[in-house]
Amino acid sequence: MGQTLTEKILDDHLVEGELETGEEIGIEIDQVLTQDTTGTMVWLQFEAMGLDEVQTEIAAQYCDHQTYQFDFKNTDDHRFLRSAAGTYGAHFSRPGNGICHNVHRENFAAPGKTLLGSDSHTPTPGGIGELAIGSGGIDVTVAMGGAPYYIEMPEIVSVRLEGELPEWATAKDVILELLRRLSVKGGVGKILEYTGPGVESLTAPERMTITNMGTELGATTSIFPTDHQTEDYLERVGRGDEYVELQPDDDADYDDEIVVDLSDLEPLIAQPSMPDKVVPVSEVEGESVEQVIVGSCTNGGYEDILPVAKMLEGRETSMETETIVAPGSKQASEMLAREGWVAEMMAAGVNFSEATCGACIGIGHVPSSDSVSLRTFNRNFEGRSGIEDDNVYLCSPEVAAAASIKGEIIDPRNLADEVGDLEAPGVELPDEYDGSKTDLISPDEAVDDELIKGPNIGDVPLKDQLDADISGEALLKMEDNITTDHIIPATQDILMYRSNVPKLSEFTLSRVDDTFADRALEADGGFLVAGENYGQGSSREHAALCPMYLGIEGVLAQSFARIHRANLFNFGIIPLTIDEDTYENIDQGDDVEIVDDVYDAVTSGQEEFTVRVGDEEYTATLDASERERAILAAGGKLAWTKDQAEGGSG
Ligand code: MIC
Ligand code: SF4
């Protein structure tokens, strides 16, 4: 039987296990990336584990999420990160140089390599055949120290592309179509491998828009085969010699197949406040738009902004609509500036912004109350823009530019009919990606060789070994699809405490119940209860670390998102799966007790646990590998790794 492309790369990197769906495998990691809001913990944990040098081929520390320095806290973080990169041997990308995924794809991403990153959109370079996976920070720490990364072998699904995109339909519409069909949990436990004759027509940047947003499906990662488009892109970024041809075998066996005929696609839009609430743009036409933002790691490339510039050339943005363009990398800004496009956009009314995540996580450009903001981003979770009652729509740059001209949501095909001389801009790559590299400091050029910890840099909290008896109150009962933005919101006032866990913990689940942190501390233990897909969204391990700090010992949910589930193990919180009936029968405030000796049950491999809720008993399941059980029993990955190093059995 032939192999899929994913299997080929995994096989090449396999250090433990077999490529059987559901089996735990250990893979070697070639490259790691981290960013400022997850990176401080990565390095503090690196230090706490007693590691002294990066072991992967490439390690890159980006400063992209919180680059506006409101006070010393962010600057403390940035300086600490630069010092850690210098001390341990990572590349350092300075604040303002761009979003990690954009800068990584321009400089380091390569076909056939494995990449692990402490950011959920790490799969972006899957578009050029890199097997790239997002994880919690501590998994990156451990991989950077040279250890394998362990995951449960996902199902491999072929997404077969046929036909070619018609005018005005874009790569963004391909992934929005998949979200429409599969929902935000449709990719959990899966790797999406793109196949079929339609692949060839998509340029590498278009493929990377698709793989980037595969994260919103919950997929472990997404990957494209490599071909002349990949080679062409690598040549243009000046790394043509890194091209390798990677294709699945003709008789590769996939677990499932989804067919998308590109020629059937039309401009689509995700409505507030979930990326899978997708409809054709024409269905929501006429809605007035106060703000348009083009940018983010999904659509912030040179090739994404150029169409907007072309559509706006010689026109003016609507008086009612504020239009912001924030490129994904400084290189993209520099190139667009040299070619005159920045001036062209500014003349049309665009507010040109720094290359940063910024507005995507509620830092700057917060929409006004009760207004519509249309963005080319990948997520529109409630409140993420910085205000609670936001109405954020997600769409392609072309749809965003159309709204900016019209002042309301409009299918660009209809706008073209209305204005007469508007042509579909199509996709155009620059001859050469030739921005300056002054903001990327290689380990050889490092300016620091010891850690610099200002007052904003705290310690890494540790948890004791797992208890035998776990009981407490069901402190909060939540619904399906709770995001990590609900658990630990981003936004500027909160994000600056990512290196200060006691302070950050005060905001835990505040978006669901603003008394939660106080109640949890007072209760000194207890459970969270949730529906399906608990913890979807970001990789932020703070969403497990802060509940751990507040004393939460278990989460009872109908299902978990992949990265968050791993983070719960990594911070010693037991994730138990319950069925719908059990979920219905637990009320917030109920007394919950795990009847089994939890430590013994976890370490002996027991799968079914008895959970007593008031007078009733229910069954909950722990579906975990031996390694995950050992990590949980030790009180989390830091304690477990230290035990291992000291020769303990864990
Ligand atoms: C996000 O898009 O939610 C983030 C902010 O990039 C996160 C990382 C973080 O919380 O720092 C992610 O996607 O992992
Ligand atoms: Fe940054 Fe937004 Fe991309 Fe996350 S999704 S990496 S916040 S641009």
XYZ file of C-alpha atoms and ligand atoms in Angstrom:
672
model
C 0.000 0.000 0.000
C 1.374 3.434 -0.934
C 1.861 6.284 1.485
C 0.201 9.650 1.836
C 2.479 12.683 1.861
C 1.884 13.093 5.602
C 2.937 9.496 6.243
C 6.100 9.992 4.221
C 7.197 12.997 6.279
C 6.173 11.359 9.537
C 8.031 8.179 8.579
C 11.141 10.225 7.927
C 10.922 11.745 11.399
C 9.540 8.815 13.360
C 11.457 7.935 16.528
C 8.782 5.950 18.344
C 5.544 4.147 17.571
C 3.819 3.110 14.372
C 1.800 5.122 11.902
C -1.514 3.576 12.924
C -4.466 5.919 13.485
C -4.948 6.530 17.205
C -1.492 5.209 18.204
C 0.886 7.539 19.983
C 3.888 8.430 17.849
C 7.051 10.352 18.676
C 8.516 12.506 15.904
C 11.722 14.433 15.575
C 11.264 18.179 15.263
C 13.501 20.135 12.852
C 12.263 23.654 13.498
C 10.457 25.436 16.322
C 8.844 28.825 16.509
C 7.474 30.807 19.370
C 6.113 34.304 19.815
C 6.060 36.927 22.525
C 2.837 35.994 24.305
C 3.584 32.288 24.577
C 7.384 32.569 24.407
C 8.165 33.911 27.855
C 6.824 30.706 29.416
C 8.675 28.641 26.793
C 12.022 30.079 27.882
C 11.252 30.188 31.600
C 10.443 26.490 31.330
C 13.617 25.923 29.272
C 15.562 27.503 32.107
C 13.628 25.580 34.801
C 14.413 22.288 33.036
C 18.106 23.089 33.217
C 18.498 23.036 29.411
C 21.325 25.123 28.054
C 21.210 25.130 24.261
C 18.676 24.890 21.466
C 18.982 21.517 19.727
C 16.702 21.930 16.697
C 17.989 23.012 13.259
C 16.067 26.260 13.564
C 14.501 27.929 16.578
C 12.902 31.302 16.055
C 11.528 33.712 18.614
C 9.142 36.294 17.145
C 7.743 39.446 18.763
C 4.492 40.010 16.963
C 1.425 39.774 19.147
C 1.903 42.649 21.530
C 4.300 45.051 19.862
C 2.839 48.330 21.104
C 4.603 49.122 24.340
C 1.964 50.635 26.605
C 4.276 50.510 29.594
C 7.365 48.601 30.679
C 5.630 45.207 30.865
C 5.670 44.343 27.162
C 9.113 45.821 26.770
C 10.305 43.683 29.682
C 8.909 40.645 27.878
C 10.580 41.601 24.582
C 13.952 42.224 26.243
C 13.725 38.935 28.127
C 12.900 37.102 24.877
C 15.813 38.694 23.030
C 18.116 37.723 25.874
C 16.773 34.156 25.930
C 17.213 33.797 22.158
C 20.774 35.089 22.464
C 21.586 32.953 25.477
C 20.200 29.675 24.167
C 20.744 30.003 20.413
C 17.519 31.064 18.674
C 16.848 33.598 15.933
C 15.156 36.733 17.256
C 12.654 38.731 15.236
C 12.246 42.206 16.682
C 8.868 43.777 17.529
C 7.408 45.265 14.363
C 9.167 42.835 12.027
C 5.959 40.945 11.462
C 3.734 38.070 12.443
C 5.565 34.833 13.282
C 3.886 32.772 10.554
C 4.594 35.349 7.855
C 8.215 35.939 8.837
C 8.785 32.213 9.294
C 7.469 31.332 5.863
C 9.600 34.039 4.265
C 12.821 33.001 6.009
C 12.831 29.451 7.330
C 9.906 27.205 6.365
C 10.975 24.351 4.085
C 9.303 21.360 2.447
C 9.716 17.997 4.132
C 10.745 19.488 7.479
C 8.799 19.302 10.727
C 7.903 22.482 12.604
C 6.430 22.781 16.096
C 5.214 26.186 17.232
C 3.573 27.652 20.309
C 0.879 29.246 18.242
C -2.180 27.540 16.822
C -1.589 28.853 13.280
C 1.803 27.166 13.053
C 0.391 24.916 10.245
C 0.698 27.862 7.807
C 3.804 26.529 5.939
C 1.926 23.293 5.288
C 1.191 25.215 2.085
C 4.772 24.575 0.981
C 4.927 20.991 2.234
C 6.272 21.477 5.761
C 4.595 19.329 8.408
C 3.836 22.069 10.902
C 1.942 21.623 14.159
C 0.788 24.033 16.871
C 1.201 23.108 20.524
C 1.399 24.507 24.011
C 4.599 26.311 24.969
C 6.063 23.573 27.125
C 5.877 21.080 24.245
C 7.952 23.533 22.220
C 10.403 23.844 25.126
C 10.891 20.107 25.272
C 11.242 19.743 21.482
C 13.728 22.607 21.432
C 15.729 20.695 24.025
C 16.032 17.888 21.477
C 13.293 15.483 22.626
C 10.673 14.081 20.244
C 7.162 15.496 20.059
C 4.403 12.997 20.833
C 0.953 12.987 19.294
C -1.793 10.531 18.646
C -1.570 9.564 14.970
C -4.434 11.503 13.349
C -6.677 10.316 10.546
C -5.451 11.545 7.186
C -8.147 13.060 5.043
C -7.714 13.885 1.389
C -9.213 17.223 0.406
C -9.431 16.775 -3.325
C -9.452 20.030 -5.234
C -10.876 20.065 -8.727
C -11.271 22.840 -11.293
C -9.945 26.361 -10.925
C -11.133 29.367 -8.933
C -13.355 31.702 -10.937
C -12.771 35.464 -10.898
C -13.337 37.061 -7.481
C -13.275 33.726 -5.632
C -10.071 33.306 -3.621
C -8.102 30.909 -1.444
C -9.943 32.360 1.550
C -13.184 31.119 0.035
C -11.751 27.600 -0.223
C -11.163 27.421 3.522
C -14.408 29.247 4.337
C -16.221 26.659 2.233
C -14.602 23.869 4.265
C -15.616 25.618 7.494
C -19.141 25.945 6.170
C -19.251 22.223 5.487
C -17.285 20.784 8.397
C -17.692 23.314 11.269
C -15.096 24.408 13.821
C -14.779 20.889 15.164
C -14.836 19.062 11.829
C -11.063 18.676 11.659
C -10.356 17.485 15.216
C -8.121 14.403 15.173
C -7.373 14.877 11.467
C -4.657 16.012 9.135
C -6.014 17.518 5.937
C -3.906 16.652 2.944
C -4.743 18.565 -0.234
C -4.748 16.502 -3.410
C -6.231 16.545 -6.892
C -5.840 18.482 -10.119
C -6.990 21.790 -8.604
C -3.884 22.060 -6.399
C -1.670 23.074 -9.290
C -3.570 26.271 -9.994
C -2.950 27.678 -6.519
C 0.211 29.652 -5.765
C 2.153 28.909 -2.572
C 0.819 31.971 -0.695
C -2.759 30.979 -1.575
C -2.084 27.473 -0.277
C -0.738 28.999 2.932
C -3.957 30.960 3.468
C -5.756 27.624 3.346
C -3.370 25.731 5.639
C -3.268 28.655 8.070
C -6.994 28.583 8.583
C -7.218 24.791 8.748
C -6.668 25.548 12.431
C -10.204 26.922 12.631
C -11.450 23.443 11.658
C -9.618 22.033 14.679
C -7.279 20.039 12.413
C -3.894 18.871 13.719
C -2.415 20.350 10.573
C -2.990 20.772 6.835
C -0.501 20.124 4.072
C -0.075 20.512 0.308
C 2.198 18.478 -1.958
C 5.070 20.395 -3.541
C 5.412 21.240 -7.233
C 6.479 24.045 -9.570
C 4.439 26.548 -7.509
C 6.391 25.651 -4.357
C 9.701 25.810 -6.180
C 8.747 29.114 -7.731
C 7.881 30.584 -4.316
C 11.101 29.345 -2.701
C 13.090 30.873 -5.543
C 11.359 34.201 -5.061
C 12.148 34.202 -1.327
C 15.766 33.413 -2.227
C 15.793 29.802 -0.993
C 15.306 27.837 -4.206
C 17.899 25.300 -3.080
C 15.575 24.178 -0.267
C 13.006 22.822 -2.707
C 12.248 19.106 -2.631
C 9.510 17.374 -4.519
C 6.959 15.755 -2.236
C 3.925 13.898 -3.513
C 1.758 11.130 -2.075
C 2.031 7.726 -3.765
C -0.553 7.080 -6.470
C -2.091 4.309 -4.396
C -2.000 6.203 -1.072
C -4.825 5.234 1.234
C -6.744 8.046 2.963
C -9.173 7.680 5.860
C -11.667 9.909 4.123
C -12.065 12.206 1.123
C -13.717 15.575 0.708
C -14.114 16.997 -2.791
C -14.143 20.724 -3.450
C -14.709 21.936 -6.975
C -12.922 25.266 -7.038
C -14.912 26.407 -10.050
C -18.133 26.276 -7.956
C -16.835 28.712 -5.343
C -18.007 32.289 -4.922
C -17.087 35.044 -2.428
C -17.993 33.811 1.065
C -18.083 35.445 4.485
C -18.124 34.169 8.084
C -20.677 35.971 10.182
C -20.281 36.948 13.840
C -19.024 35.291 15.999
C -17.689 31.936 14.822
C -15.496 31.188 11.796
C -17.886 28.471 10.611
C -20.967 30.703 10.301
C -20.252 30.984 6.597
C -22.668 32.235 3.930
C -22.260 33.683 0.429
C -21.438 37.392 0.640
C -24.514 38.126 -1.444
C -26.716 36.893 1.451
C -25.575 39.635 3.812
C -25.240 42.434 1.297
C -26.319 45.893 2.377
C -25.111 45.647 5.985
C -23.253 48.901 6.680
C -19.637 48.530 7.659
C -17.844 50.915 10.005
C -14.455 49.298 9.888
C -12.467 47.192 7.419
C -9.129 45.642 8.356
C -6.860 43.826 5.916
C -4.017 41.826 7.408
C -3.210 38.985 9.891
C -1.340 35.740 9.388
C -4.112 34.504 7.066
C -4.237 37.358 4.573
C -1.421 39.747 5.410
C 1.064 38.818 2.698
C 2.229 41.030 -0.149
C -0.034 39.001 -2.452
C -3.046 39.632 -0.189
C -2.591 43.375 0.044
C -1.737 44.007 -3.590
C -5.300 43.170 -4.758
C -6.660 45.661 -2.231
C -4.239 48.321 -3.462
C -5.244 47.627 -7.058
C -8.949 47.796 -6.247
C -8.485 51.090 -4.391
C -6.192 52.683 -6.958
C -7.748 55.930 -8.126
C -10.765 55.435 -5.845
C -11.715 56.565 -2.364
C -12.775 54.566 0.630
C -16.270 55.277 1.893
C -16.707 58.197 4.317
C -18.507 55.907 6.756
C -15.863 53.227 6.754
C -12.486 53.332 8.407
C -10.062 51.165 6.423
C -6.898 49.794 7.974
C -4.199 47.786 6.253
C -1.774 45.967 8.558
C 0.641 43.766 6.599
C 1.783 40.456 8.053
C 5.439 41.340 7.752
C 7.603 44.407 7.533
C 9.055 42.904 4.360
C 5.609 43.044 2.753
C 5.222 46.680 3.888
C 8.631 47.606 2.587
C 8.008 46.039 -0.828
C 4.572 47.623 -1.171
C 6.091 50.955 -0.157
C 8.943 50.736 -2.677
C 6.476 49.961 -5.454
C 4.328 52.961 -4.572
C 1.314 50.957 -3.439
C 1.400 52.242 0.129
C 1.072 55.807 -1.138
C -1.703 54.715 -3.490
C -3.655 53.137 -0.611
C -3.063 56.103 1.665
C -4.345 58.444 -1.004
C -7.497 56.334 -1.202
C -8.084 56.748 2.543
C -6.321 53.761 4.043
C -4.751 53.978 7.469
C -1.521 52.002 7.049
C -0.465 50.146 10.166
C 2.505 48.321 11.695
C 3.105 44.640 10.845
C 1.687 42.963 13.941
C -1.151 40.748 15.172
C -2.641 43.785 16.880
C -6.330 44.114 16.110
C -6.677 40.352 15.623
C -6.418 39.947 19.399
C -7.993 43.191 20.456
C -4.914 45.385 20.582
C -5.726 48.646 18.869
C -8.407 49.351 16.276
C -11.151 48.141 18.619
C -14.486 48.577 16.779
C -17.032 51.055 18.095
C -19.971 49.645 20.036
C -22.713 47.917 18.113
C -20.961 48.238 14.765
C -19.853 45.921 11.987
C -16.163 45.260 11.456
C -15.105 43.288 8.410
C -11.704 41.630 8.626
C -9.532 39.341 6.544
C -8.509 37.449 9.709
C -9.141 33.840 10.706
C -11.075 34.185 13.974
C -14.032 36.260 15.074
C -14.739 34.779 18.490
C -17.005 36.966 20.555
C -15.163 39.750 22.349
C -11.820 39.011 20.698
C -11.740 42.397 18.978
C -11.650 44.115 22.375
C -15.339 44.795 23.020
C -17.921 42.332 24.238
C -20.726 43.006 21.766
C -18.611 42.950 18.624
C -19.865 41.990 15.155
C -16.799 40.771 13.310
C -17.131 39.222 9.849
C -14.282 37.308 8.152
C -13.682 37.479 4.416
C -11.123 37.732 1.611
C -9.133 40.906 0.918
C -11.225 41.447 -2.222
C -14.486 41.392 -0.267
C -12.920 43.675 2.338
C -11.829 46.175 -0.320
C -15.281 46.095 -1.908
C -16.872 46.952 1.457
C -14.355 49.703 2.004
C -15.342 51.328 -1.296
C -19.085 50.832 -0.901
C -19.370 51.381 2.878
C -21.437 48.254 3.169
C -21.065 44.538 2.606
C -21.226 43.831 -1.116
C -20.264 40.928 -3.324
C -17.344 42.353 -5.340
C -18.940 40.987 -8.530
C -21.941 43.210 -7.865
C -19.700 46.162 -7.051
C -17.904 45.578 -10.364
C -21.269 45.701 -12.143
C -22.168 48.895 -10.311
C -18.970 50.833 -10.892
C -18.199 49.506 -14.351
C -14.409 49.662 -14.417
C -13.443 47.372 -11.525
C -11.451 44.349 -12.591
C -10.784 41.230 -10.542
C -7.202 41.788 -9.370
C -6.182 38.104 -9.351
C -3.030 36.869 -7.629
C 0.379 38.301 -8.411
C 3.643 37.370 -6.715
C 6.572 39.802 -6.629
C 9.615 38.867 -8.742
C 11.598 38.750 -5.576
C 10.736 39.038 -1.885
C 13.484 41.488 -1.101
C 12.789 43.303 2.144
C 15.714 44.094 4.401
C 16.603 41.651 7.166
C 17.770 44.101 9.812
C 15.056 43.044 12.219
C 15.982 39.393 12.225
C 18.905 38.678 14.540
C 20.566 35.298 14.020
C 22.134 33.393 16.941
C 25.576 34.402 15.598
C 24.690 38.076 15.794
C 23.064 37.809 19.244
C 23.437 40.855 21.446
C 22.889 39.106 24.792
C 24.368 36.034 26.393
C 22.458 36.023 29.647
C 18.814 36.270 30.639
C 17.483 39.735 31.431
C 14.464 39.553 33.746
C 12.711 42.818 34.513
C 9.975 43.007 37.149
C 7.278 41.748 34.740
C 8.978 38.358 34.404
C 7.585 36.006 37.055
C 8.277 32.418 37.973
C 6.795 29.276 36.492
C 4.260 27.884 38.958
C 4.521 24.183 39.765
C 1.849 21.761 40.874
C 2.240 18.824 43.238
C 1.803 15.276 42.117
C -1.786 14.215 41.310
C -3.985 13.538 44.357
C -5.663 10.260 45.168
C -8.889 12.028 46.114
C -10.348 14.634 43.833
C -13.614 16.261 44.782
C -15.066 19.735 44.764
C -17.701 21.987 43.310
C -18.677 22.185 39.643
C -17.521 25.787 39.633
C -18.654 26.674 36.145
C -20.849 24.970 33.581
C -20.231 26.021 29.994
C -21.639 25.270 26.556
C -20.163 23.844 23.335
C -17.207 25.416 21.515
C -15.820 27.405 24.466
C -12.662 29.057 23.140
C -9.365 29.764 24.844
C -10.339 33.425 24.353
C -13.110 32.726 26.865
C -10.725 30.987 29.261
C -7.886 33.521 29.133
C -8.845 36.507 27.014
C -6.151 38.245 24.975
C -6.709 42.040 24.585
C -4.169 44.616 25.638
C -5.106 45.055 29.318
C -4.735 41.306 29.942
C -2.085 40.196 27.475
C 0.637 42.115 29.258
C 0.443 39.692 32.180
C 1.356 36.548 30.225
C 4.659 36.401 32.163
C 2.941 36.988 35.504
C 0.686 34.012 36.191
C -0.754 35.109 39.582
C -1.956 38.380 38.032
C -3.129 36.808 34.757
C -5.125 34.195 36.678
C -7.431 36.923 37.969
C -8.873 37.093 34.439
C -9.542 33.367 34.116
C -12.947 32.752 32.530
C -13.914 36.326 33.366
C -15.628 36.552 30.010
C -18.020 33.786 31.092
C -18.340 34.762 34.776
C -16.413 37.648 36.266
C -16.559 36.162 39.765
C -14.910 32.938 38.649
C -11.315 33.532 39.773
C -12.372 34.618 43.256
C -14.776 31.718 43.617
C -12.154 29.228 42.455
C -9.514 30.505 44.866
C -11.986 30.439 47.721
C -13.172 26.921 46.874
C -9.555 25.719 46.736
C -10.204 23.016 44.157
C -13.071 22.065 41.919
C -14.164 21.242 38.404
C -15.040 22.888 35.132
C -17.881 21.404 33.098
C -18.245 21.962 29.360
C -19.917 20.699 26.208
C -18.229 19.751 22.931
C -14.897 21.043 21.627
C -13.828 22.641 24.889
C -10.759 24.885 24.545
C -10.852 25.420 20.777
C -8.822 28.206 19.256
C -5.464 29.261 20.518
C -2.503 27.240 21.756
C -2.064 29.452 24.837
C -1.085 27.146 27.663
C -2.152 29.880 30.081
C -5.677 28.534 29.517
C -4.572 25.474 31.519
C -1.835 27.077 33.598
C -4.121 29.730 35.143
C -6.918 27.286 36.068
C -4.183 25.105 37.606
C -2.922 28.101 39.563
C -6.477 28.712 40.828
C -6.690 25.104 42.024
C -8.876 23.542 39.309
C -8.230 19.796 39.352
C -10.479 18.404 36.642
C -12.429 19.318 33.514
C -15.494 17.279 32.573
C -16.341 17.917 28.926
C -18.131 16.158 26.101
C -15.015 16.603 23.957
C -11.805 18.614 23.937
C -9.880 20.593 21.324
C -6.522 18.961 20.636
C -4.016 21.542 21.860
C -5.989 22.480 24.940
C -6.400 18.833 25.899
C -2.599 18.411 25.734
C -2.164 21.590 27.784
C -4.436 20.203 30.518
C -2.193 17.137 30.841
C 0.860 19.375 30.748
C -0.415 21.311 33.763
C -1.717 18.369 35.768
C -5.476 18.891 35.278
C -7.407 15.692 34.532
C -9.517 15.992 31.343
C -12.422 13.554 31.598
C -14.871 12.968 28.772
C -18.550 12.694 29.664
C -21.594 11.866 27.557
C -24.440 14.238 26.848
C -26.662 12.744 29.528
C -24.039 13.254 32.230
C -23.440 16.779 30.959
C -27.175 17.520 31.236
C -27.275 16.181 34.781
C -24.484 18.281 36.230
C -25.474 21.734 37.368
C -23.155 24.523 38.300
C -22.660 24.414 42.072
C -23.121 20.630 42.352
C -20.697 18.663 44.499
C -18.617 16.412 42.293
C -16.345 13.606 43.410
C -14.201 11.167 41.446
C -14.916 7.994 43.378
C -11.771 6.124 42.269
C -8.315 6.557 43.765
C -7.359 8.987 41.033
C -3.582 8.650 41.248
C -3.752 4.842 41.133
C -6.360 4.796 38.394
C -4.428 7.209 36.207
C -1.117 5.424 36.594
C -2.568 1.939 36.165
C -4.153 2.759 32.817
C -7.798 2.722 33.970
C -10.076 4.271 31.343
C -13.445 4.501 33.047
C -13.884 6.615 36.149
C -16.910 6.883 38.394
C -17.999 10.428 39.026
C -20.487 11.112 41.820
C -22.656 14.181 41.343
C -24.839 14.726 44.416
C -26.376 11.237 44.950
C -26.016 10.023 41.359
C -23.081 8.234 39.796
C -21.911 8.590 36.184
C -19.092 7.224 34.085
C -16.375 9.495 32.721
C -13.557 8.427 30.429
C -9.859 9.134 30.434
C -8.547 8.335 26.997
C -4.809 8.852 27.413
C -1.479 7.341 26.474
C 0.939 5.993 29.029
C 3.074 9.088 28.611
C 0.136 11.439 29.145
C -0.847 9.507 32.265
C 2.676 9.786 33.653
C 2.722 13.529 32.961
C -0.638 13.973 34.672
C 0.399 11.895 37.676
C 3.611 13.879 38.125
C 1.598 17.122 38.326
C 2.428 18.301 34.822
C 5.107 18.229 32.176
C 7.663 20.398 33.962
C 7.671 18.176 37.052
C 7.631 15.050 34.864
C 10.543 16.228 32.715
C 12.575 17.061 35.822
C 11.784 13.592 37.256
C 12.917 11.999 34.008
C 16.162 13.963 34.035
C 16.801 12.885 37.591
C 16.204 9.272 36.593
C 12.814 9.001 38.302
C 10.179 6.650 36.980
C 7.608 9.449 36.598
C -4.485 33.585 18.631
O -4.630 33.754 17.424
O -5.424 33.344 19.408
C -3.076 33.678 19.213
C -3.047 34.887 20.060
O -2.156 33.804 18.161
C -2.791 32.412 20.022
C -1.526 32.449 20.762
C -1.607 33.130 22.077
O -2.610 33.051 22.768
O -0.613 33.754 22.453
C -2.803 31.129 19.179
O -3.456 31.086 18.172
O -2.221 30.118 19.599
Fe -1.587 36.760 15.286
Fe -4.161 36.699 14.770
Fe -2.507 35.091 13.488
Fe -3.015 34.658 16.090
S -4.472 34.531 14.394
S -1.003 34.625 15.057
S -3.223 36.768 16.811
S -2.556 37.328 13.354
